[in-house]
């Protein structure tokens, strides 16, 4: 069988993969063969979950805004529609933060939204 010549690049690539795999369980952190698979998988999970995180935060913000709006006698949809008609352009992240930290300000937003809605 002929000898396989490895270049400097191959060693560098192996070192890079094993460095990325530090802290993995079992042979996944020490064996290049298993580390390579796990690093690739981990990258896929990280890519997917960066997008999922955005989704989950938006759901959380909507839940918080809905809860605060209902305390002020409105549903989430009517509250958001009223804000749009009133010309108040705040994103859900800021509205959710206001709902949690400053209920009085949120109440004033709800009144503005209610007044802007057609009777």
mmCIF file of C-alpha atoms in Angstrom:
data_model
loop_
_atom_site.group_PDB
_atom_site.id
_atom_site.type_symbol
_atom_site.label_atom_id
_atom_site.label_comp_id
_atom_site.label_asym_id
_atom_site.label_seq_id
_atom_site.Cartn_x
_atom_site.Cartn_y
_atom_site.Cartn_z
ATOM 1 C CA UNK A 1 0.000 0.000 0.000
ATOM 2 C CA UNK A 2 1.314 3.448 -0.869
ATOM 3 C CA UNK A 3 2.094 6.052 1.736
ATOM 4 C CA UNK A 4 -0.390 8.920 2.168
ATOM 5 C CA UNK A 5 1.406 12.257 2.251
ATOM 6 C CA UNK A 6 -0.306 14.795 4.426
ATOM 7 C CA UNK A 7 0.283 18.477 3.898
ATOM 8 C CA UNK A 8 0.664 21.174 6.525
ATOM 9 C CA UNK A 9 -2.888 22.236 5.682
ATOM 10 C CA UNK A 10 -4.312 18.882 6.735
ATOM 11 C CA UNK A 11 -2.632 19.121 10.141
ATOM 12 C CA UNK A 12 -3.824 22.673 10.545
ATOM 13 C CA UNK A 13 -7.383 21.651 9.630
ATOM 14 C CA UNK A 14 -7.318 18.791 12.139
ATOM 15 C CA UNK A 15 -5.998 21.064 14.875
ATOM 16 C CA UNK A 16 -8.732 23.613 14.119
ATOM 17 C CA UNK A 17 -11.504 20.987 14.312
ATOM 18 C CA UNK A 18 -10.170 19.526 17.565
ATOM 19 C CA UNK A 19 -9.885 23.017 19.046
ATOM 20 C CA UNK A 20 -13.539 23.710 18.159
ATOM 21 C CA UNK A 21 -14.532 20.372 19.725
ATOM 22 C CA UNK A 22 -13.071 21.162 23.162
ATOM 23 C CA UNK A 23 -15.471 20.253 25.920
ATOM 24 C CA UNK A 24 -17.453 17.719 23.914
ATOM 25 C CA UNK A 25 -18.335 14.426 25.566
ATOM 26 C CA UNK A 26 -16.419 11.180 25.003
ATOM 27 C CA UNK A 27 -14.271 10.723 21.914
ATOM 28 C CA UNK A 28 -15.964 13.667 20.224
ATOM 29 C CA UNK A 29 -13.378 16.013 21.731
ATOM 30 C CA UNK A 30 -10.266 13.944 21.099
ATOM 31 C CA UNK A 31 -10.790 11.823 18.001
ATOM 32 C CA UNK A 32 -10.690 13.802 14.741
ATOM 33 C CA UNK A 33 -13.097 11.401 13.068
ATOM 34 C CA UNK A 34 -15.825 11.906 15.659
ATOM 35 C CA UNK A 35 -14.978 15.537 16.385
ATOM 36 C CA UNK A 36 -15.388 16.462 12.720
ATOM 37 C CA UNK A 37 -18.936 15.061 12.626
ATOM 38 C CA UNK A 38 -19.916 16.734 15.886
ATOM 39 C CA UNK A 39 -18.462 20.120 14.938
ATOM 40 C CA UNK A 40 -20.419 20.021 11.685
ATOM 41 C CA UNK A 41 -23.608 19.066 13.519
ATOM 42 C CA UNK A 42 -23.025 21.754 16.139
ATOM 43 C CA UNK A 43 -22.665 24.343 13.404
ATOM 44 C CA UNK A 44 -25.987 23.283 11.915
ATOM 45 C CA UNK A 45 -27.700 23.518 15.303
ATOM 46 C CA UNK A 46 -26.164 26.943 15.937
ATOM 47 C CA UNK A 47 -27.333 28.228 12.532
ATOM 48 C CA UNK A 48 -30.855 26.903 13.052
ATOM 49 C CA UNK A 49 -31.138 28.163 16.616
ATOM 50 C CA UNK A 50 -29.939 31.675 15.804
ATOM 51 C CA UNK A 51 -33.094 31.954 13.728
ATOM 52 C CA UNK A 52 -35.267 30.184 16.304
ATOM 53 C CA UNK A 53 -34.113 32.593 19.016
ATOM 54 C CA UNK A 54 -35.587 35.512 17.068
ATOM 55 C CA UNK A 55 -38.864 33.616 16.722
ATOM 56 C CA UNK A 56 -39.049 32.769 20.414
ATOM 57 C CA UNK A 57 -38.327 36.303 21.572
ATOM 58 C CA UNK A 58 -41.045 37.693 19.296
ATOM 59 C CA UNK A 59 -43.510 35.157 20.778
ATOM 60 C CA UNK A 60 -42.493 36.212 24.314
ATOM 61 C CA UNK A 61 -42.933 39.909 23.523
ATOM 62 C CA UNK A 62 -46.365 39.313 21.987
ATOM 63 C CA UNK A 63 -47.432 37.284 25.041
ATOM 64 C CA UNK A 64 -46.340 40.071 27.404
ATOM 65 C CA UNK A 65 -48.021 42.796 25.363
ATOM 66 C CA UNK A 66 -51.216 40.726 25.160
ATOM 67 C CA UNK A 67 -51.278 40.210 28.939
ATOM 68 C CA UNK A 68 -50.776 43.920 29.617
ATOM 69 C CA UNK A 69 -53.333 44.929 26.965
ATOM 70 C CA UNK A 70 -55.948 42.607 28.480
ATOM 71 C CA UNK A 71 -55.348 44.188 31.897
ATOM 72 C CA UNK A 72 -56.319 47.439 30.195
ATOM 73 C CA UNK A 73 -59.451 45.929 28.620
ATOM 74 C CA UNK A 74 -58.162 45.306 25.088
ATOM 75 C CA UNK A 75 -56.978 42.363 23.064
ATOM 76 C CA UNK A 76 -53.505 42.279 21.530
ATOM 77 C CA UNK A 77 -54.820 42.784 17.995
ATOM 78 C CA UNK A 78 -57.019 45.780 18.799
ATOM 79 C CA UNK A 79 -54.226 47.315 20.888
ATOM 80 C CA UNK A 80 -51.672 47.022 18.069
ATOM 81 C CA UNK A 81 -54.198 48.285 15.506
ATOM 82 C CA UNK A 82 -55.023 51.258 17.731
ATOM 83 C CA UNK A 83 -51.342 52.094 18.157
ATOM 84 C CA UNK A 84 -50.885 52.059 14.394
ATOM 85 C CA UNK A 85 -53.874 54.367 13.889
ATOM 86 C CA UNK A 86 -52.602 56.668 16.666
ATOM 87 C CA UNK A 87 -49.245 56.937 14.885
ATOM 88 C CA UNK A 88 -47.262 55.386 17.728
ATOM 89 C CA UNK A 89 -44.413 53.461 16.119
ATOM 90 C CA UNK A 90 -42.841 51.331 18.841
ATOM 91 C CA UNK A 91 -41.619 47.826 18.160
ATOM 92 C CA UNK A 92 -42.783 44.822 20.150
ATOM 93 C CA UNK A 93 -39.508 44.558 22.077
ATOM 94 C CA UNK A 94 -39.882 48.069 23.512
ATOM 95 C CA UNK A 95 -43.626 47.672 24.153
ATOM 96 C CA UNK A 96 -43.043 44.419 26.042
ATOM 97 C CA UNK A 97 -40.336 46.073 28.145
ATOM 98 C CA UNK A 98 -42.657 48.985 28.964
ATOM 99 C CA UNK A 99 -45.466 46.542 29.811
ATOM 100 C CA UNK A 100 -43.239 44.775 32.352
ATOM 101 C CA UNK A 101 -41.341 47.726 33.846
ATOM 102 C CA UNK A 102 -43.781 50.649 33.627
ATOM 103 C CA UNK A 103 -47.487 49.682 33.653
ATOM 104 C CA UNK A 104 -48.580 53.335 33.985
ATOM 105 C CA UNK A 105 -46.949 54.316 30.685
ATOM 106 C CA UNK A 106 -48.423 51.221 29.049
ATOM 107 C CA UNK A 107 -51.859 52.268 30.325
ATOM 108 C CA UNK A 108 -51.423 55.646 28.598
ATOM 109 C CA UNK A 109 -50.478 53.853 25.367
ATOM 110 C CA UNK A 110 -53.612 51.715 25.708
ATOM 111 C CA UNK A 111 -55.763 54.840 26.162
ATOM 112 C CA UNK A 112 -54.173 56.414 23.069
ATOM 113 C CA UNK A 113 -54.844 53.230 21.103
ATOM 114 C CA UNK A 114 -58.462 53.103 22.325
ATOM 115 C CA UNK A 115 -59.086 56.748 21.332
ATOM 116 C CA UNK A 116 -57.606 56.198 17.870
ATOM 117 C CA UNK A 117 -59.879 53.231 17.137
ATOM 118 C CA UNK A 118 -63.107 53.993 15.253
ATOM 119 C CA UNK A 119 -66.099 53.908 17.588
#
